[in-house]
Tab-separated table of C-alpha atoms in Angstrom:
chain	number	residue	atom	x	y	z
C	925	UNK	CA	16.230	-19.614	12.743
C	926	UNK	CA	13.926	-17.176	11.427
C	927	UNK	CA	14.070	-15.239	14.787
C	928	UNK	CA	17.723	-15.361	15.130
C	929	UNK	CA	18.640	-13.745	11.782
C	930	UNK	CA	16.081	-10.806	12.875
C	931	UNK	CA	17.015	-10.341	16.333
C	932	UNK	CA	20.610	-12.004	16.976
C	933	UNK	CA	22.474	-9.271	19.235
C	934	UNK	CA	25.443	-7.718	18.243
C	935	UNK	CA	28.822	-9.050	18.636
C	936	UNK	CA	31.114	-7.748	21.232
C	937	UNK	CA	33.841	-6.561	18.824
C	938	UNK	CA	32.977	-5.281	15.396
C	939	UNK	CA	36.174	-6.902	13.917
C	940	UNK	CA	35.148	-10.180	14.792
C	941	UNK	CA	32.904	-12.410	12.416
C	942	UNK	CA	29.443	-12.932	13.899
C	943	UNK	CA	29.212	-16.268	15.691
C	944	UNK	CA	26.764	-18.931	14.822
C	945	UNK	CA	25.406	-18.499	18.372
C	946	UNK	CA	24.891	-15.051	19.946
C	947	UNK	CA	26.923	-15.052	23.077
C	948	UNK	CA	24.862	-14.362	26.178
C	949	UNK	CA	23.944	-10.546	27.186
C	950	UNK	CA	23.301	-8.780	30.410
C	951	UNK	CA	19.667	-8.794	31.423
C	952	UNK	CA	17.919	-5.404	30.776
C	953	UNK	CA	17.504	-3.469	33.917
C	954	UNK	CA	14.043	-3.250	35.402
C	955	UNK	CA	13.400	0.286	34.311
C	956	UNK	CA	14.136	-0.814	30.623
C	957	UNK	CA	12.073	-2.435	28.170
C	958	UNK	CA	13.472	-5.782	26.681
C	959	UNK	CA	13.286	-4.604	23.156
C	960	UNK	CA	14.906	-7.739	21.848
C	961	UNK	CA	12.251	-9.856	23.475
C	962	UNK	CA	9.523	-7.736	22.199
C	963	UNK	CA	10.813	-8.278	18.699
C	964	UNK	CA	11.068	-11.832	18.647
C	965	UNK	CA	7.593	-12.117	20.104
C	966	UNK	CA	6.412	-10.037	17.289
C	967	UNK	CA	8.226	-11.874	14.626
C	968	UNK	CA	6.948	-15.112	16.092
C	969	UNK	CA	3.494	-13.893	16.003
C	970	UNK	CA	3.711	-12.824	12.241
C	971	UNK	CA	5.300	-16.427	11.560
C	972	UNK	CA	2.380	-18.128	13.130
C	973	UNK	CA	-0.285	-16.016	11.336
C	974	UNK	CA	1.027	-17.133	8.036
C	975	UNK	CA	-1.279	-20.036	8.764
C	976	UNK	CA	-4.155	-18.267	10.230
C	977	UNK	CA	-7.687	-19.629	9.108
C	978	UNK	CA	-8.485	-16.053	8.131
C	979	UNK	CA	-7.276	-15.099	4.530
C	980	UNK	CA	-7.176	-11.348	5.339
C	981	UNK	CA	-4.837	-12.311	8.112
C	982	UNK	CA	-2.501	-14.565	5.904
C	983	UNK	CA	-2.409	-11.756	3.558
C	984	UNK	CA	-1.375	-9.127	5.952
C	985	UNK	CA	1.477	-11.611	7.069
C	986	UNK	CA	2.315	-12.132	3.423
C	987	UNK	CA	2.608	-8.431	2.881
C	988	UNK	CA	4.590	-7.801	5.983
C	989	UNK	CA	7.737	-9.995	5.391
C	990	UNK	CA	8.188	-8.211	1.973
C	991	UNK	CA	8.337	-4.861	3.480
C	992	UNK	CA	10.762	-6.054	6.359
C	993	UNK	CA	13.249	-6.845	3.624
C	994	UNK	CA	15.000	-9.919	5.148
C	995	UNK	CA	15.557	-13.166	2.978
C	996	UNK	CA	15.318	-15.339	5.896
C	997	UNK	CA	11.338	-15.399	4.932
C	998	UNK	CA	11.933	-16.791	1.704
C	999	UNK	CA	10.856	-20.328	2.392
C	1000	UNK	CA	7.979	-19.302	4.329
C	1001	UNK	CA	6.907	-16.868	1.420
C	1002	UNK	CA	7.328	-19.728	-1.042
C	1003	UNK	CA	5.016	-22.195	0.703
C	1004	UNK	CA	2.232	-19.355	0.737
C	1005	UNK	CA	2.504	-19.528	-3.273
C	1006	UNK	CA	0.138	-22.581	-2.655
C	1007	UNK	CA	-2.364	-20.812	-0.557
C	1008	UNK	CA	-5.791	-21.376	-1.606
C	1009	UNK	CA	-6.712	-17.647	-1.520
C	1010	UNK	CA	-5.344	-15.899	-4.807
C	1011	UNK	CA	-4.901	-12.728	-3.022
C	1012	UNK	CA	-2.491	-14.178	-0.608
C	1013	UNK	CA	-0.754	-15.828	-3.215
C	1014	UNK	CA	-0.272	-12.566	-4.955
C	1015	UNK	CA	0.759	-10.830	-1.721
C	1016	UNK	CA	3.457	-13.568	-0.949
C	1017	UNK	CA	4.663	-13.430	-4.662
C	1018	UNK	CA	5.023	-9.603	-4.401
C	1019	UNK	CA	7.052	-10.066	-1.241
C	1020	UNK	CA	9.140	-12.689	-2.874
C	1021	UNK	CA	9.753	-9.987	-5.600
C	1022	UNK	CA	10.620	-7.318	-3.335
C	1023	UNK	CA	13.286	-9.712	-1.678
C	1024	UNK	CA	14.860	-10.324	-5.138
C	1025	UNK	CA	13.511	-13.965	-5.658
C	1026	UNK	CA	12.718	-14.735	-9.485
C	1027	UNK	CA	9.638	-17.001	-8.197
C	1028	UNK	CA	7.834	-13.822	-7.450
C	1029	UNK	CA	7.672	-12.416	-10.612
C	1030	UNK	CA	7.017	-15.776	-12.137
C	1031	UNK	CA	3.908	-16.401	-9.821
C	1032	UNK	CA	2.466	-12.592	-10.479
C	1033	UNK	CA	2.921	-13.072	-14.213
C	1034	UNK	CA	1.116	-16.646	-13.803
C	1035	UNK	CA	-1.799	-15.058	-12.078
C	1036	UNK	CA	-2.453	-12.480	-14.682
C	1037	UNK	CA	-2.607	-15.043	-17.248
C	1038	UNK	CA	-4.864	-17.271	-15.498
C	1039	UNK	CA	-7.838	-16.210	-17.488
C	1040	UNK	CA	-11.071	-18.454	-17.547
C	1041	UNK	CA	-10.583	-20.120	-21.013
C	1042	UNK	CA	-14.410	-20.238	-21.702
C	1043	UNK	CA	-14.777	-16.430	-21.330
C	1044	UNK	CA	-16.612	-14.575	-23.952
C	1045	UNK	CA	-13.820	-12.936	-26.462
C	1046	UNK	CA	-13.766	-8.873	-26.471
C	1047	UNK	CA	-13.288	-7.301	-29.816
C	1048	UNK	CA	-9.965	-5.595	-30.255
C	1049	UNK	CA	-10.045	-2.214	-27.992
C	1050	UNK	CA	-8.386	0.922	-29.024
C	1051	UNK	CA	-5.078	1.010	-26.602
C	1052	UNK	CA	-6.050	2.635	-23.529
C	1053	UNK	CA	-9.399	3.996	-24.639
C	1054	UNK	CA	-11.305	2.103	-21.649
C	1055	UNK	CA	-8.549	2.767	-19.038
C	1056	UNK	CA	-10.745	5.527	-17.391
C	1057	UNK	CA	-13.692	3.478	-16.907
C	1058	UNK	CA	-14.293	0.220	-15.149
C	1059	UNK	CA	-17.188	-2.130	-14.885
C	1060	UNK	CA	-17.730	-5.715	-14.066
C	1061	UNK	CA	-15.576	-8.820	-15.955
C	1062	UNK	CA	-16.832	-10.147	-19.166
C	1063	UNK	CA	-18.434	-13.655	-18.678
C	1064	UNK	CA	-19.522	-16.126	-21.039
C	1065	UNK	CA	-23.069	-16.618	-22.268
C	1066	UNK	CA	-24.761	-19.453	-20.658
C	1067	UNK	CA	-22.957	-19.330	-17.113
C	1068	UNK	CA	-24.848	-19.584	-14.006
C	1069	UNK	CA	-24.476	-17.133	-11.212
C	1070	UNK	CA	-21.819	-19.123	-9.230
C	1071	UNK	CA	-19.834	-19.375	-12.452
C	1072	UNK	CA	-20.300	-15.601	-13.347
C	1073	UNK	CA	-19.327	-14.742	-9.655
C	1074	UNK	CA	-16.137	-16.803	-9.659
C	1075	UNK	CA	-14.883	-15.151	-13.124
C	1076	UNK	CA	-15.504	-11.505	-11.692
C	1077	UNK	CA	-13.356	-12.421	-8.436
C	1078	UNK	CA	-10.655	-13.994	-10.670
C	1079	UNK	CA	-10.381	-11.165	-13.033
C	1080	UNK	CA	-10.234	-8.812	-9.947
C	1081	UNK	CA	-7.328	-10.648	-8.799
C	1082	UNK	CA	-5.815	-10.627	-12.303
C	1083	UNK	CA	-6.318	-6.955	-12.373
C	1084	UNK	CA	-4.624	-6.470	-9.004
C	1085	UNK	CA	-1.840	-8.682	-10.406
C	1086	UNK	CA	-1.266	-6.476	-13.594
C	1087	UNK	CA	-0.983	-3.265	-11.219
C	1088	UNK	CA	1.940	-5.143	-9.502
C	1089	UNK	CA	3.399	-5.524	-12.940
C	1090	UNK	CA	3.188	-1.786	-13.535
C	1091	UNK	CA	5.249	-1.335	-10.405
C	1092	UNK	CA	7.723	-3.968	-11.208
C	1093	UNK	CA	8.465	-2.607	-14.700
C	1094	UNK	CA	10.849	-4.094	-17.074
C	1095	UNK	CA	11.010	-5.775	-20.400
C	1096	UNK	CA	9.457	-8.980	-19.104
C	1097	UNK	CA	6.652	-6.963	-17.240
C	1098	UNK	CA	5.971	-5.110	-20.486
C	1099	UNK	CA	5.670	-8.603	-22.651
C	1100	UNK	CA	3.007	-9.877	-20.001
C	1101	UNK	CA	1.228	-6.774	-20.173
C	1102	UNK	CA	1.107	-6.625	-23.989
C	1103	UNK	CA	-0.773	-9.850	-24.148
C	1104	UNK	CA	-3.791	-8.354	-21.693
C	1105	UNK	CA	-4.350	-5.416	-23.791
C	1106	UNK	CA	-7.104	-7.070	-25.472
C	1107	UNK	CA	-8.283	-9.334	-22.716
C	1108	UNK	CA	-11.961	-10.584	-22.471
C	1109	UNK	CA	-12.228	-8.842	-18.873
C	1110	UNK	CA	-12.563	-4.840	-18.858
C	1111	UNK	CA	-11.332	-4.793	-15.747
C	1112	UNK	CA	-8.018	-6.365	-16.639
C	1113	UNK	CA	-8.113	-4.088	-19.969
C	1114	UNK	CA	-8.194	-1.136	-17.766
C	1115	UNK	CA	-5.579	-2.065	-15.337
C	1116	UNK	CA	-3.443	-2.812	-18.220
C	1117	UNK	CA	-3.701	0.443	-20.000
C	1118	UNK	CA	-2.726	2.090	-16.417
C	1119	UNK	CA	0.217	0.085	-15.757
C	1120	UNK	CA	1.603	0.735	-19.141
C	1121	UNK	CA	0.922	4.465	-18.575
C	1122	UNK	CA	2.963	4.241	-15.496
C	1123	UNK	CA	5.770	2.600	-17.429
C	1124	UNK	CA	5.712	5.877	-19.817
C	1125	UNK	CA	3.874	4.824	-22.910
C	1126	UNK	CA	2.501	8.151	-23.917
C	1127	UNK	CA	-0.390	6.627	-25.994
C	1128	UNK	CA	-2.025	5.045	-22.819
C	1129	UNK	CA	-1.514	8.519	-20.807
C	1130	UNK	CA	-3.418	10.571	-23.151
C	1131	UNK	CA	-6.858	9.034	-22.634
C	1132	UNK	CA	-6.483	9.457	-18.848
C	1133	UNK	CA	-5.914	13.205	-18.834
C	1134	UNK	CA	-8.795	13.331	-21.712
C	1135	UNK	CA	-11.421	11.557	-19.270
C	1136	UNK	CA	-10.860	14.676	-16.864
C	1137	UNK	CA	-12.865	16.511	-19.271
C	1138	UNK	CA	-15.854	13.808	-19.548
C	1139	UNK	CA	-19.466	14.969	-18.871
C	1140	UNK	CA	-19.795	11.784	-16.558
C	1141	UNK	CA	-18.616	12.453	-13.096
C	1142	UNK	CA	-17.701	8.790	-12.799
C	1143	UNK	CA	-15.407	8.888	-15.647
C	1144	UNK	CA	-13.719	12.100	-14.255
C	1145	UNK	CA	-12.902	10.634	-11.070
C	1146	UNK	CA	-11.706	7.357	-12.752
C	1147	UNK	CA	-9.534	9.228	-14.748
C	1148	UNK	CA	-8.190	11.286	-11.693
C	1149	UNK	CA	-7.698	8.106	-9.859
C	1150	UNK	CA	-5.681	6.484	-12.765
C	1151	UNK	CA	-3.418	9.676	-12.968
C	1152	UNK	CA	-2.863	9.117	-9.371
C	1153	UNK	CA	-2.215	5.576	-9.628
C	1154	UNK	CA	0.534	6.122	-12.438
C	1155	UNK	CA	2.431	8.490	-10.255
C	1156	UNK	CA	2.923	10.665	-13.264
C	1157	UNK	CA	3.142	14.531	-13.390
C	1158	UNK	CA	0.682	15.139	-16.237
C	1159	UNK	CA	-2.512	16.746	-16.592
C	1160	UNK	CA	-1.988	19.723	-14.245
C	1161	UNK	CA	-4.216	22.296	-15.800
C	1162	UNK	CA	-6.911	19.573	-16.145
C	1163	UNK	CA	-6.539	18.363	-12.440
C	1164	UNK	CA	-6.585	21.998	-11.267
C	1165	UNK	CA	-9.930	22.253	-12.912
C	1166	UNK	CA	-11.524	19.168	-11.643
C	1167	UNK	CA	-10.094	19.961	-8.066
C	1168	UNK	CA	-13.016	22.447	-8.044
C	1169	UNK	CA	-15.474	19.956	-9.570
C	1170	UNK	CA	-19.163	19.797	-8.202
C	1171	UNK	CA	-18.657	16.363	-7.401
C	1172	UNK	CA	-16.734	15.331	-4.041
C	1173	UNK	CA	-15.943	11.925	-5.482
C	1174	UNK	CA	-14.036	14.056	-8.402
C	1175	UNK	CA	-12.457	16.252	-6.130
C	1176	UNK	CA	-11.083	13.343	-3.856
C	1177	UNK	CA	-9.209	11.741	-6.840
C	1178	UNK	CA	-8.091	15.042	-7.834
C	1179	UNK	CA	-6.254	15.959	-4.779
C	1180	UNK	CA	-4.521	12.341	-4.664
C	1181	UNK	CA	-3.401	13.283	-8.206
C	1182	UNK	CA	-2.105	16.429	-7.528
C	1183	UNK	CA	0.055	15.153	-4.634
C	1184	UNK	CA	2.009	13.631	-7.470
C	1185	UNK	CA	3.577	16.916	-8.359
C	1186	UNK	CA	6.668	17.920	-6.399
C	1187	UNK	CA	6.361	21.390	-7.117
C	1188	UNK	CA	5.144	23.626	-4.274
C	1189	UNK	CA	3.072	25.349	-6.707
C	1190	UNK	CA	0.374	22.802	-6.402
C	1191	UNK	CA	0.145	23.739	-2.795
C	1192	UNK	CA	-2.294	26.645	-4.038
C	1193	UNK	CA	-4.793	24.081	-5.662
C	1194	UNK	CA	-4.435	21.740	-2.361
C	1195	UNK	CA	-4.834	24.312	0.088
C	1196	UNK	CA	-8.500	24.783	-1.323
C	1197	UNK	CA	-8.994	21.207	-0.725
C	1198	UNK	CA	-7.556	21.376	2.698
C	1199	UNK	CA	-10.236	23.851	3.535
C	1200	UNK	CA	-13.199	21.959	1.700
C	1201	UNK	CA	-16.538	21.482	3.242
C	1202	UNK	CA	-16.248	17.678	2.426
C	1203	UNK	CA	-14.402	15.833	5.034
C	1204	UNK	CA	-12.838	13.138	2.820
C	1205	UNK	CA	-11.750	15.876	0.292
C	1206	UNK	CA	-10.110	17.795	3.039
C	1207	UNK	CA	-8.594	14.646	4.661
C	1208	UNK	CA	-7.126	13.499	1.026
C	1209	UNK	CA	-5.840	17.061	0.498
C	1210	UNK	CA	-3.647	16.942	3.563
C	1211	UNK	CA	-2.649	13.650	2.843
C	1212	UNK	CA	-1.396	14.759	-0.565
C	1213	UNK	CA	0.348	17.816	1.005
C	1214	UNK	CA	2.360	15.449	3.010
C	1215	UNK	CA	3.969	14.157	-0.311
C	1216	UNK	CA	5.165	17.518	-1.366
C	1217	UNK	CA	8.347	18.530	0.349
C	1218	UNK	CA	9.361	22.052	1.701
C	1219	UNK	CA	8.583	24.523	4.418
C	1220	UNK	CA	5.325	25.711	3.067
C	1221	UNK	CA	3.825	21.964	2.823
C	1222	UNK	CA	5.109	21.708	6.492
C	1223	UNK	CA	3.435	24.685	7.489
C	1224	UNK	CA	-0.003	23.403	6.046
C	1225	UNK	CA	0.615	20.233	7.919
C	1226	UNK	CA	1.063	21.698	11.424
C	1227	UNK	CA	-2.057	24.252	10.942
C	1228	UNK	CA	-4.162	20.889	10.036
C	1229	UNK	CA	-2.625	18.988	12.868
C	1230	UNK	CA	-3.363	21.511	15.432
C	1231	UNK	CA	-7.067	22.032	14.101
C	1232	UNK	CA	-8.558	19.166	16.209
C	1233	UNK	CA	-12.142	19.680	14.693
C	1234	UNK	CA	-11.884	16.640	12.483
C	1235	UNK	CA	-9.602	13.847	13.975
C	1236	UNK	CA	-9.344	12.196	10.679
C	1237	UNK	CA	-7.894	15.272	8.928
C	1238	UNK	CA	-5.647	15.748	12.032
C	1239	UNK	CA	-4.142	12.176	11.806
C	1240	UNK	CA	-3.400	12.601	8.094
C	1241	UNK	CA	-1.395	15.648	9.059
C	1242	UNK	CA	0.476	13.930	11.650
C	1243	UNK	CA	1.580	11.106	9.484
C	1244	UNK	CA	2.897	13.707	6.688
C	1245	UNK	CA	4.970	15.406	9.644
C	1246	UNK	CA	6.045	12.106	10.796
C	1247	UNK	CA	7.348	10.792	7.651
C	1248	UNK	CA	9.626	13.893	7.436
C	1249	UNK	CA	10.950	13.588	10.697
C	1250	UNK	CA	9.093	16.443	12.305
C	1251	UNK	CA	8.238	16.129	16.126
C	1252	UNK	CA	4.592	15.278	16.458
C	1253	UNK	CA	1.960	15.101	19.363
C	1254	UNK	CA	1.027	11.231	19.770
C	1255	UNK	CA	-1.992	11.857	21.959
C	1256	UNK	CA	-4.375	11.705	18.925
C	1257	UNK	CA	-2.400	8.748	17.592
C	1258	UNK	CA	-2.813	6.767	20.866
C	1259	UNK	CA	-6.610	7.575	21.002
C	1260	UNK	CA	-6.795	5.976	17.611
C	1261	UNK	CA	-4.658	3.187	18.619
C	1262	UNK	CA	-7.422	2.544	21.539
C	1263	UNK	CA	-10.388	2.592	19.226
C	1264	UNK	CA	-11.807	-0.795	18.197
C	1265	UNK	CA	-12.031	0.628	14.508
C	1266	UNK	CA	-9.354	-1.392	12.304
C	1267	UNK	CA	-9.218	1.247	9.524
C	1268	UNK	CA	-8.643	3.968	12.118
C	1269	UNK	CA	-5.939	1.654	13.847
C	1270	UNK	CA	-4.270	0.985	10.631
C	1271	UNK	CA	-3.971	4.764	10.077
C	1272	UNK	CA	-2.412	5.091	13.654
C	1273	UNK	CA	0.160	2.371	12.895
C	1274	UNK	CA	1.397	3.960	9.727
C	1275	UNK	CA	2.030	6.952	11.626
C	1276	UNK	CA	3.934	5.150	14.212
C	1277	UNK	CA	6.029	3.398	11.592
C	1278	UNK	CA	7.601	7.021	10.931
C	1279	UNK	CA	7.926	7.967	14.656
C	1280	UNK	CA	11.553	7.390	15.737
C	1281	UNK	CA	11.262	7.508	19.390
C	1282	UNK	CA	10.351	4.604	21.842
C	1283	UNK	CA	6.925	6.265	22.052
C	1284	UNK	CA	6.101	4.304	18.793
C	1285	UNK	CA	7.083	1.234	20.418
C	1286	UNK	CA	5.140	1.868	23.572
C	1287	UNK	CA	2.170	2.445	21.637
C	1288	UNK	CA	2.384	-0.289	19.235
C	1289	UNK	CA	2.902	-3.332	21.978
C	1290	UNK	CA	-0.274	-3.301	23.302
C	1291	UNK	CA	-2.214	-3.971	19.903
C	1292	UNK	CA	-0.500	-7.244	20.088
C	1293	UNK	CA	-2.410	-8.400	23.012
C	1294	UNK	CA	-6.032	-7.332	21.978
C	1295	UNK	CA	-7.973	-6.167	19.146
C	1296	UNK	CA	-8.791	-7.614	15.513
C	1297	UNK	CA	-6.338	-9.935	14.043
C	1298	UNK	CA	-5.526	-7.861	11.023
C	1299	UNK	CA	-4.401	-5.045	13.428
C	1300	UNK	CA	-2.199	-7.355	15.298
C	1301	UNK	CA	-0.298	-8.357	12.386
C	1302	UNK	CA	0.101	-4.799	11.142
C	1303	UNK	CA	1.329	-3.735	14.562
C	1304	UNK	CA	3.720	-6.803	14.975
C	1305	UNK	CA	5.316	-6.004	11.475
C	1306	UNK	CA	5.760	-2.221	12.348
C	1307	UNK	CA	7.465	-3.628	15.690
C	1308	UNK	CA	9.654	-6.141	14.197
C	1309	UNK	CA	10.683	-3.297	11.287
C	1310	UNK	CA	11.827	-0.918	14.291
C	1311	UNK	CA	13.451	-3.505	16.124
C	1312	UNK	CA	15.272	-6.088	13.658
C	1313	UNK	CA	18.551	-3.923	13.514
C	1314	UNK	CA	21.318	-3.484	16.112
C	1315	UNK	CA	20.191	-6.174	18.342
C	1316	UNK	CA	16.554	-5.270	18.862
C	1317	UNK	CA	17.306	-1.697	19.930
C	1318	UNK	CA	15.413	1.197	18.669
């Protein structure tokens, strides 16, 4: 039934109500790909991998169904809320939330509140004071290594759930976040401060900006990263200064945060990053340029795409251009898809999501037949997204 809802062919007459059983259609011509069949195969693959023995694959499948936006997956996602892996539960809950099902929010809130009862209590912290610095979770005196590791893992999941609440927003989310301001885990407290800053609570924003002036480069980098995570357009002068920081880690995070600003004025600062000697800084700057609209940013992206010296930089430029509907050369994307490196293939798949031509489908289909399972799931999700409308036609 799930396959029907995604890929039922369009009815012959728009004025007639859709039939419960789709009318038969003529077989595709020999020289034309059967897009509907490809979409059904990809969707079947996604459904099957919700039960994969690999938790990372199950996580990818749970995430995919939320992005697809079809409520036919609600029952499947609800079952995944009982997964033994907490990250899979979180991703399934987030997908339910995206689909408008209240069970998603309840599960996310439950994960946030699932602190270990024996954890050592923390002294009340000044709101937002630790948000620019993270460390390990608080653990109780007397615990063995196994218990400490379990607590750290759980608190990382809780922090990830807190981050989702910052994206969801609303009164209920804030009520949950208020309870974690003085959480025993500093990781959770830091995530809470960032989430509340994202939601516009000024008292949590100022410490993040102040962190950009810290003597410790790790704190400066964490402050810039936190500002990027909030999505806010604050601290421009401070970010401009750290965009030329001696530490490449700080420059990377500064570039990300500068991408929050829609004003083309920041292109002057990002332009220096595009020419940075450090490849990671350069690639991150190009990615940030892709988030800023306008002809000037398009020009910068085209120049970065045409410079084939560093493929990682060119791929980021291609992604930025594809997202704004520009025509791009897919040769480098095809090369990336053919590499057996998941991280590179993930980038290529993200680009193909934005490509409107049938070439994207042609490049995605082989990934379902070979390669790492997580790559297969992402490629399948991208195919379903492209083919789920208009009876499976792109």
